[in-house]
Tab-separated table of C-alpha atoms in Angstrom:
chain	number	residue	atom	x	y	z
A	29	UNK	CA	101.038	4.182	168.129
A	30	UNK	CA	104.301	5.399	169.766
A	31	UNK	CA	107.682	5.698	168.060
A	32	UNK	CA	110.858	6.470	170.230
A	33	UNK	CA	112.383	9.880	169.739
A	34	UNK	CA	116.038	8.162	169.267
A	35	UNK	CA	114.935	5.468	166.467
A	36	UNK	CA	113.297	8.176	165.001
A	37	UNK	CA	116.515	10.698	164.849
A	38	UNK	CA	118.481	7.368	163.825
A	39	UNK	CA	116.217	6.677	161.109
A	40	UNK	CA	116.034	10.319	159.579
A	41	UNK	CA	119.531	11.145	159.500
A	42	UNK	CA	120.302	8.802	156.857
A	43	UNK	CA	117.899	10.677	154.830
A	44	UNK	CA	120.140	13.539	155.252
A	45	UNK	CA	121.457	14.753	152.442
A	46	UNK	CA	122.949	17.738	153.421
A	47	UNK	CA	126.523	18.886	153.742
A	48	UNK	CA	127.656	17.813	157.437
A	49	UNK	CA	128.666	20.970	157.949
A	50	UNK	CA	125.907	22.923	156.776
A	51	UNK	CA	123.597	24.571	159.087
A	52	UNK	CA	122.081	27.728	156.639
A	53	UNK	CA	119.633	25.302	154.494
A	54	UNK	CA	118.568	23.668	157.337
A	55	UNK	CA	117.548	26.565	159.288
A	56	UNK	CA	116.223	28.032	156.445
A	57	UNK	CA	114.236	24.882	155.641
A	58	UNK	CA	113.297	24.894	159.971
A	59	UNK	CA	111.656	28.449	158.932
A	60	UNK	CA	109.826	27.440	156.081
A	61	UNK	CA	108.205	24.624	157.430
A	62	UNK	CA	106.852	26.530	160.569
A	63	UNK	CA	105.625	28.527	158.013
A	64	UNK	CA	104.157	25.885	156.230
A	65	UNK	CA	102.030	25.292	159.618
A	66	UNK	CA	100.931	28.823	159.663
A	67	UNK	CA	99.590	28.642	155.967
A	68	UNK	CA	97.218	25.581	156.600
A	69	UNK	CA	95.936	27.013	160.019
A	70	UNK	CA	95.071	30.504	158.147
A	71	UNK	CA	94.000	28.419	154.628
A	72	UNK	CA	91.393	26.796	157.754
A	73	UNK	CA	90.120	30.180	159.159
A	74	UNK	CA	89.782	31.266	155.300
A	75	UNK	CA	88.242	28.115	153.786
A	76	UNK	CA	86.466	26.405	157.431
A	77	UNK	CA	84.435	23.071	155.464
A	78	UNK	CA	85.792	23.578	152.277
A	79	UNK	CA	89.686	23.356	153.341
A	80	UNK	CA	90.492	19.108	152.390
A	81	UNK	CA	92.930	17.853	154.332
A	82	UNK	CA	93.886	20.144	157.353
A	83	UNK	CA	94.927	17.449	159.572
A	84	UNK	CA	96.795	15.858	156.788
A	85	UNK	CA	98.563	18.914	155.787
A	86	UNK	CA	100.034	19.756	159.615
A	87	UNK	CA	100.681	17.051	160.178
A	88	UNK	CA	103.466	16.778	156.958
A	89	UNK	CA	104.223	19.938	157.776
A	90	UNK	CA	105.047	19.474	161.572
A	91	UNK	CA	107.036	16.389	160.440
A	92	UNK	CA	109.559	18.519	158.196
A	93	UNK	CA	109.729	21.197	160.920
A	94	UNK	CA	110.912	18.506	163.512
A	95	UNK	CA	113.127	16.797	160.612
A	96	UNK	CA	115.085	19.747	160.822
A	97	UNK	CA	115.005	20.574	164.148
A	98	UNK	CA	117.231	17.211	164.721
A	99	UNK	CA	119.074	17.719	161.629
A	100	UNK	CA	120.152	21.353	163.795
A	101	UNK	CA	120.435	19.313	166.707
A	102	UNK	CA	122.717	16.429	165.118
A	103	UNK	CA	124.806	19.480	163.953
A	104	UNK	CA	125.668	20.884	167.413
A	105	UNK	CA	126.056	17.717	168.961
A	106	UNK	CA	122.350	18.050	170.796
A	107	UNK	CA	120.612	15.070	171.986
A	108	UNK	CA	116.752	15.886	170.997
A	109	UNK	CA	115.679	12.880	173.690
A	110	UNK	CA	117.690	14.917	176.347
A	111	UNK	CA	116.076	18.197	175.407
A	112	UNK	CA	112.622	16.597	175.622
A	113	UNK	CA	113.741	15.082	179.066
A	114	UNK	CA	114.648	18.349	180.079
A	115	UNK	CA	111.918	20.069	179.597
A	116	UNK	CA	109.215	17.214	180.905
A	117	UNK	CA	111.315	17.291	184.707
A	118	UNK	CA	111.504	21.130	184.858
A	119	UNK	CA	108.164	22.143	183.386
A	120	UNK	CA	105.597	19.284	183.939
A	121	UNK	CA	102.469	21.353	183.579
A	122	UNK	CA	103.266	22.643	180.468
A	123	UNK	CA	103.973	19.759	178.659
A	124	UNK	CA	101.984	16.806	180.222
A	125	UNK	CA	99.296	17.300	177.978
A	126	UNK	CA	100.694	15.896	175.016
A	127	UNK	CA	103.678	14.188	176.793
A	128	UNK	CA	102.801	10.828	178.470
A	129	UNK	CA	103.434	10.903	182.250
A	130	UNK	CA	104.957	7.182	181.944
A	131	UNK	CA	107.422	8.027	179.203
A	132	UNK	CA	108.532	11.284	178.556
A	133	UNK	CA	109.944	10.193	175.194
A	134	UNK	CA	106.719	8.585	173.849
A	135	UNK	CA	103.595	11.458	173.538
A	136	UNK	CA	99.977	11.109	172.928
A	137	UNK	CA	97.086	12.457	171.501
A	138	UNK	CA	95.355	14.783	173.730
A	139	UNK	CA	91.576	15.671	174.388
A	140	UNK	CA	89.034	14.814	171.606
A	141	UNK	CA	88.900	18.333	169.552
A	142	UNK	CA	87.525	18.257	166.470
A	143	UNK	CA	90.136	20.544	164.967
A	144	UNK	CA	92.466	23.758	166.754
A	145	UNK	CA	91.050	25.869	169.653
A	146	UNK	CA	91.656	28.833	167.243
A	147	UNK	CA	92.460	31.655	169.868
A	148	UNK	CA	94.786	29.846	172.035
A	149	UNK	CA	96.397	28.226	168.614
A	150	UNK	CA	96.996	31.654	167.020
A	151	UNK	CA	98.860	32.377	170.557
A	152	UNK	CA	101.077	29.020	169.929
A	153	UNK	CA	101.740	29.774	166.089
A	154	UNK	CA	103.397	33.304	167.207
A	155	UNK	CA	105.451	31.998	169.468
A	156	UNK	CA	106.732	29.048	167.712
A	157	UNK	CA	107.081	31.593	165.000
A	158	UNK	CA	109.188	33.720	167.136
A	159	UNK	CA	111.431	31.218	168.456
A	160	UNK	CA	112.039	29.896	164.906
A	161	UNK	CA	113.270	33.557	164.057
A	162	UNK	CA	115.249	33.244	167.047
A	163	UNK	CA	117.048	29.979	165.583
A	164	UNK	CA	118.023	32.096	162.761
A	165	UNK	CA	120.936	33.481	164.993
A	166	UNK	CA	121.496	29.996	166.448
A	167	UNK	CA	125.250	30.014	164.844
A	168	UNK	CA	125.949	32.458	166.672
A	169	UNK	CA	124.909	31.585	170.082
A	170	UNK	CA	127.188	30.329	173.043
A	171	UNK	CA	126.195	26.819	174.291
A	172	UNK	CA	123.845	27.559	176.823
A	173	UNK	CA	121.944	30.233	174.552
A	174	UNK	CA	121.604	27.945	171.955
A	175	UNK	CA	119.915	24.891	174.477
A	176	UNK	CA	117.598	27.305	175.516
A	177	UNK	CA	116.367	28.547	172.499
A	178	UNK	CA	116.379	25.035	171.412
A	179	UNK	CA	114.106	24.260	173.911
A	180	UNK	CA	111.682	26.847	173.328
A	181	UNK	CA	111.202	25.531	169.886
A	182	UNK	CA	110.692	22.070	171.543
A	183	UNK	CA	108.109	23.716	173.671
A	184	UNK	CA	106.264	25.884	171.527
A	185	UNK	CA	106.454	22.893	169.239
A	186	UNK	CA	104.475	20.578	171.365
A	187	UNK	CA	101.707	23.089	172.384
A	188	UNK	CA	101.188	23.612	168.527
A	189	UNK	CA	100.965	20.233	168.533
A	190	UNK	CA	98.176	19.907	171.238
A	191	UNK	CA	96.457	22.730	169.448
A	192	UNK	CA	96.353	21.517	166.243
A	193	UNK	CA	94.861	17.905	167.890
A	194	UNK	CA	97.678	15.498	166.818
A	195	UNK	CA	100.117	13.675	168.324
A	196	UNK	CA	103.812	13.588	168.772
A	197	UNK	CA	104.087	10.066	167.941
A	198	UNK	CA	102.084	10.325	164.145
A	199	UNK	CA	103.846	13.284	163.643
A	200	UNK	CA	107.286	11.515	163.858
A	201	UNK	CA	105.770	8.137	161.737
A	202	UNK	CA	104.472	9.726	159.149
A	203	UNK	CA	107.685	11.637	158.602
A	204	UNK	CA	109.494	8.968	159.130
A	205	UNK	CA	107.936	6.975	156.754
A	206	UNK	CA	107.777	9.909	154.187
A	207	UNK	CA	111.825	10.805	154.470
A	208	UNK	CA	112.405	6.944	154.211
A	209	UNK	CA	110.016	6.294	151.017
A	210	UNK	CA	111.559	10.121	149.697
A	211	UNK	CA	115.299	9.464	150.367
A	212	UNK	CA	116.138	6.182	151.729
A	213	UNK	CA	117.860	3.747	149.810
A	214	UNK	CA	115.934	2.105	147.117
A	215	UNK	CA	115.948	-1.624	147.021
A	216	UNK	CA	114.409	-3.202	144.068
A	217	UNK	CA	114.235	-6.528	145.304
A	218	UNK	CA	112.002	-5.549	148.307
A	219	UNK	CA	109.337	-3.510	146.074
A	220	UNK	CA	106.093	-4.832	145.394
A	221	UNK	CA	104.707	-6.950	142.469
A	222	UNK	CA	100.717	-6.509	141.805
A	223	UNK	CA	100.782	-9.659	139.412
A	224	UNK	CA	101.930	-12.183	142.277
A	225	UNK	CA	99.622	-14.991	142.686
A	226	UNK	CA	97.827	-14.427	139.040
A	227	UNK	CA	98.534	-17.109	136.116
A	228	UNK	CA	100.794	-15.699	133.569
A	229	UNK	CA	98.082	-14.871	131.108
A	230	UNK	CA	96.747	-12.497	133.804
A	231	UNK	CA	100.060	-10.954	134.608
A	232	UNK	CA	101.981	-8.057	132.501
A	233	UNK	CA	104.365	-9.481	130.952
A	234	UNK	CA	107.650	-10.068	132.763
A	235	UNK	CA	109.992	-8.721	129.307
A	236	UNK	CA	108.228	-6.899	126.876
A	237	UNK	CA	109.461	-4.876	123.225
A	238	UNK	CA	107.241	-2.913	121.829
A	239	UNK	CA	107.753	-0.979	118.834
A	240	UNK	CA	106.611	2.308	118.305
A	241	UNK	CA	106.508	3.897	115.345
A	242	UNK	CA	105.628	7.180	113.558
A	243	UNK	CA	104.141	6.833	109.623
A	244	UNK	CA	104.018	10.162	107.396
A	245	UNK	CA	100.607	10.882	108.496
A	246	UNK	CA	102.194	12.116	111.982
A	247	UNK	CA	100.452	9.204	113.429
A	248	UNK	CA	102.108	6.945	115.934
A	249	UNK	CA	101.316	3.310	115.684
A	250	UNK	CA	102.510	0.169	118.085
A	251	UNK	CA	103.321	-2.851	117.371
A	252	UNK	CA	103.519	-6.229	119.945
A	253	UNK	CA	104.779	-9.677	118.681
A	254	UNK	CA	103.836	-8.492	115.509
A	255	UNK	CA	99.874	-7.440	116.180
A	256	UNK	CA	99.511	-3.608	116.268
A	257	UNK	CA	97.613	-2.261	119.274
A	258	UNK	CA	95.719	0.235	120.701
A	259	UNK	CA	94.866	3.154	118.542
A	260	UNK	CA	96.676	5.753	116.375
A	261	UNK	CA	97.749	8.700	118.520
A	262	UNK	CA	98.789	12.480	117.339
A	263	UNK	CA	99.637	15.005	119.721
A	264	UNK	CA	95.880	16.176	119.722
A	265	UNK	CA	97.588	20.201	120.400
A	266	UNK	CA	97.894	22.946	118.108
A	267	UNK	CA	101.564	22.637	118.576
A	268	UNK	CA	103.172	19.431	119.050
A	269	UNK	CA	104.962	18.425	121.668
A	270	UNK	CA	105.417	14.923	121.472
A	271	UNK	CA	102.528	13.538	123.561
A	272	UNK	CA	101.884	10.876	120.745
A	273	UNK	CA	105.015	9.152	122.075
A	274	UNK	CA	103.471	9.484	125.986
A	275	UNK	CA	102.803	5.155	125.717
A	276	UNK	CA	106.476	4.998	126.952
A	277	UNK	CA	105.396	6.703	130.137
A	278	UNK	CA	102.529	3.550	130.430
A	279	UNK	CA	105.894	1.556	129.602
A	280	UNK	CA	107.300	2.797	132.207
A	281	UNK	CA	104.738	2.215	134.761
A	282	UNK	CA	104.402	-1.168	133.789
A	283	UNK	CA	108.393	-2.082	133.725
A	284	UNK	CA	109.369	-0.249	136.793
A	285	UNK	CA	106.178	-0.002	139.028
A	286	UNK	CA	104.854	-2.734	138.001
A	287	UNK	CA	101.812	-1.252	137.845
A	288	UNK	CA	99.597	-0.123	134.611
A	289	UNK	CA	95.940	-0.801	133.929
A	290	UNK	CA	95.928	1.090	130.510
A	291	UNK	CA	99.043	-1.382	129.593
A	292	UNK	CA	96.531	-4.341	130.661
A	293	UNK	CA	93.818	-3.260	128.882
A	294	UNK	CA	96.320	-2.926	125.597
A	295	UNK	CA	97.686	-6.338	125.735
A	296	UNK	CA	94.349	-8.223	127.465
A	297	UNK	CA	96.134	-9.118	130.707
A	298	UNK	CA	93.466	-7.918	133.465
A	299	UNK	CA	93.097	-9.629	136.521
A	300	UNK	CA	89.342	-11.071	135.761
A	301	UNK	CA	90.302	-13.882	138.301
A	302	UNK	CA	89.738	-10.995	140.806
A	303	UNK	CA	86.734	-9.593	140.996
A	304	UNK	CA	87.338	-7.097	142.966
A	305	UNK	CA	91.101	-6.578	141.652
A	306	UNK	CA	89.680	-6.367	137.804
A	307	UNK	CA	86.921	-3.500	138.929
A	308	UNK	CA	88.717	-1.623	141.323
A	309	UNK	CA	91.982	-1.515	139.746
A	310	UNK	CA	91.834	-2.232	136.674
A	311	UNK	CA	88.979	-1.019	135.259
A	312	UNK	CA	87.782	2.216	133.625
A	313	UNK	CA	88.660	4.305	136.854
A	314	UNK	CA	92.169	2.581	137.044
A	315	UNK	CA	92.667	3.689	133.188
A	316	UNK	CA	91.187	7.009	133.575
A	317	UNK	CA	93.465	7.554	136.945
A	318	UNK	CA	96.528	6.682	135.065
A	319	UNK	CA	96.613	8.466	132.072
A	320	UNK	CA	95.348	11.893	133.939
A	321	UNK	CA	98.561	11.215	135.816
A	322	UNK	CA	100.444	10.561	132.563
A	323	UNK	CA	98.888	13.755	131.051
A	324	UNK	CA	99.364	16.161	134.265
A	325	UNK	CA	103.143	14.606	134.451
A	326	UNK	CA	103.356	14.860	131.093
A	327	UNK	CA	102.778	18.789	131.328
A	328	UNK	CA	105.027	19.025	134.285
A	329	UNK	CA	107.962	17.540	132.136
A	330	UNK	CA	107.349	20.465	129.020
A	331	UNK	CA	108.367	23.392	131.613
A	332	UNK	CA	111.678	20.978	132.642
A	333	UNK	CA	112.614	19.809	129.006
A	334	UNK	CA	111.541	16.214	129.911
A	335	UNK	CA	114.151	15.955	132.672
A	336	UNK	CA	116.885	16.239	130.263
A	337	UNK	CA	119.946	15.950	132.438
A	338	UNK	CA	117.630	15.740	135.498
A	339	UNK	CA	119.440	13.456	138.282
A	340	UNK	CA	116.356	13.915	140.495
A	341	UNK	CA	112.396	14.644	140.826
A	342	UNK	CA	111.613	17.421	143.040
A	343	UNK	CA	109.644	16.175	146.476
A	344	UNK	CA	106.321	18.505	145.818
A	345	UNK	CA	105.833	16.363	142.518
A	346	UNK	CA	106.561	13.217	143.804
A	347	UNK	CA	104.016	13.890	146.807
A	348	UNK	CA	101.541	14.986	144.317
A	349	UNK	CA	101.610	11.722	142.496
A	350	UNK	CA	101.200	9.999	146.041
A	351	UNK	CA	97.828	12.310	146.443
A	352	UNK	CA	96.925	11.817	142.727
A	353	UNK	CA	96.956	7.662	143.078
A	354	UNK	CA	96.016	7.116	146.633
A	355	UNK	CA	93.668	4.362	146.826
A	356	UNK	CA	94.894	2.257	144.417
A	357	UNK	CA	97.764	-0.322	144.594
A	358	UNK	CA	100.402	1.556	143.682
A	359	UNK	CA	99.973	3.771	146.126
A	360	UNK	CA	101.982	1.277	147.874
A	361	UNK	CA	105.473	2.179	145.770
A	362	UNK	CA	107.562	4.101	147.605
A	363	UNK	CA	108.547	7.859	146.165
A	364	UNK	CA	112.496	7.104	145.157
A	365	UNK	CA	110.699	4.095	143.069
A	366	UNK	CA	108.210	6.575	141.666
A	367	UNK	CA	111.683	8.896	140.912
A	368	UNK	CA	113.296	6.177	138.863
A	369	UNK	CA	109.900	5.452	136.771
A	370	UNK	CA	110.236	9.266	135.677
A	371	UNK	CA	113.871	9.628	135.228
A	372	UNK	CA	114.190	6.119	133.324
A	373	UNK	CA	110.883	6.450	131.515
A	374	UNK	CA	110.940	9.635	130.281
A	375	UNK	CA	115.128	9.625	129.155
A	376	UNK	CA	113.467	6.701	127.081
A	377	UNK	CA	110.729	9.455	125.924
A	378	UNK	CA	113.393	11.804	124.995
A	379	UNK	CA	115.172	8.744	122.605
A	380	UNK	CA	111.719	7.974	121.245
A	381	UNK	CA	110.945	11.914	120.413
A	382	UNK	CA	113.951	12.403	118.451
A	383	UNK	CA	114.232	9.534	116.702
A	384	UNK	CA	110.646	9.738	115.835
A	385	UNK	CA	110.045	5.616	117.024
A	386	UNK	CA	111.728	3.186	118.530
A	387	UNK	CA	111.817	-0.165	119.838
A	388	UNK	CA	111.091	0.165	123.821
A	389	UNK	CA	112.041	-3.168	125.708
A	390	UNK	CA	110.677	-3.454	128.974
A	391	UNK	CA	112.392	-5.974	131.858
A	392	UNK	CA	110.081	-6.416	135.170
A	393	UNK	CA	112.622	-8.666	136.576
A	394	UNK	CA	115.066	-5.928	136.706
A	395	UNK	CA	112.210	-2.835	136.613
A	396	UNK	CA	114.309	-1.525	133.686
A	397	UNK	CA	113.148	0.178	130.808
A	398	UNK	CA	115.657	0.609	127.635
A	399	UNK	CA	115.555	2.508	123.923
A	400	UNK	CA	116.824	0.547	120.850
A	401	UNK	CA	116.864	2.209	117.284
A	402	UNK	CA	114.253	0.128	114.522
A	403	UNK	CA	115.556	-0.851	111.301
A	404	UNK	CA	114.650	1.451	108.799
């Protein structure tokens, strides 16, 4: 697959979110990345076999390297096609192993190495390291200093690519798609729903209220349409924290992701029409999946007060989640989706915690989940 260097630095800078202006983060992020690159190539020599995910890893980390590079680029006024134009007519040998000879714009994958030549890689990661050191001064450059360091990077950028035996072309669509699922604008009318094509009794339910309530025993108990369900939960830690209240997370999945095999199991609404659907998503595995990610998240969101007056989920997090439910259906919601289903869910947590209950109504039409105060 190809992707054209222009849709690609049309696409990215509306995930942007820097000041116009600003050039320090960004070259400071540029650094980091190629960084990042040097940490999974040295993790490799360290770990050989044992090191999951190499080619995964570069690969992401290439992607935010090159992210910034245009972001630079954009800044100065820099055309990243032109550079890579540039440097294809004046230096063909160098680059026409991982730049296709019938499109300069579109590169390939080269030679079938099972992972990076490592003496002629450690060469490539100095001297992209170098040039990204050189970048560091790039504000203060005159024109012409700053296209040629510029296109060092470029160059030193696709040899690391060649080394590291992936190709321009993923590099740019998986970041694409990353930065788009990460930052883009979320549209909840274009998100999926797992339930389509099931009969109602199979689905979750569209609008849901489920009250939640804690008796003098320190037990939490829930109620739906007036049958109690599931099974009494305590904090089960020495000191409590308020992990009997974690259902609303489950809420949460099920409202705004619409997504939640231990909220099917709860109310009966597996997908048994499905075979395969009821085993491999939600059965035991999907249950045990989800509430590991409920508990790890749930440990996560102690060290950040439960994202009281959060206004954001860091990236790292959010691509953990990705890692910790790939496989399953979810997988497919983007990360800004996943970012509401935190914020909203747990702000509904926070209601629930103090007010030791609550009534939690849950709206799939409008993947919304809300906090209303029982009668006492």
């Amino acid at each position: 697959m190809t992707y054209d260097i222009n849709a690609y630095c049309d696409e990215v800078q509306a995930t942007d979110r820097f000041e116009e202006g600003e050039t320090q983060p960004i070259l400071l992020g540029l650094f980091g990345e190629v960084g990042g690159v040097m940490s999974a190539v040295k993790k490799l020599k360290r770990e050989k076999k044992a090191y999951i995910g190499f080619r995964a890893n570069v690969i992401d980390e290439l992607g935010d390297a090159f992210w910034y590079f245009t972001a630079l680029a954009r800044r100065f006024d820099i055309s990243v096609a032109q550079l890579l134009l540039e440097l294809n007519t004046s230096a063909p040998n160098e680059t026409q192993s991982v730049i296709a000879s019938d499109d300069p714009l579109c590169p390939v994958t080269i030679s079938n190495k099972i992972g990076p030549k490592q003496e002629v890689c450690d060469q490539a990661l100095v001297n992209i390291g170098r040039t990204s050191a050189d970048m560091l001064r790039v504000q203060s450059m005159n024109h012409d200093e700053r296209l040629d360091v510029m296109k060092s990077f470029v160059r030193n950028f696709l040899t690391v690519l060649g080394e590291c035996n992936v190709s321009f072309s993923e590099v740019l669509t998986a970041n694409a798609k990353k930065t788009r699922s990460r930052f883009g604008k979320l549209d909840l009318s274009s998100q999926p729903d797992f339930d389509t094509g099931f009969v109602e009794y199979e689905q979750l339910p569209r609008q849901f209220a489920i009250e939640m309530r804690e008796r003098d025993n320190g037990k939490v108990y829930l109620r739906w349409n007036g049958v109690f369900i599931g099974d009494p939960l305590t904090d089960n830690i020495a000191e409590g924290d308020g992990f009997r209240y974690h259902d609303v997370i489950h809420f949460a999945h099920a409202a705004i992701l619409h997504w939640s095999p231990t909220m099917r199991g709860l109310l009966k609404r597996k997908r048994k029409s499905d075979q395969l659907i009821d085993e491999s998503q939600d059965g035991g595995r999907g249950v045990v999946v989800e509430e590991g990610l409920a508990a790890w998240l749930f440990s996560k969101a102690k060290e950040l007060d439960y994202f009281e007056g959060h206004t954001s989920v860091s990236l790292d997090l959010l691509k953990h989640i990705q890692d910790f439910v790939r496989g399953y259906e979810v997988a497919q919601c983007p990360m800004n989706l996943w970012e509401k289903c935190i914020l909203d869910g747990y702000g509904v947590f926070r209601q629930v915690r103090r007010n030791k209950g609550g009534l939690i109504i849950g709206d799939r039409d409008t993947r919304t989940l809300q906090f209303k105060k029982l009668d006492t």
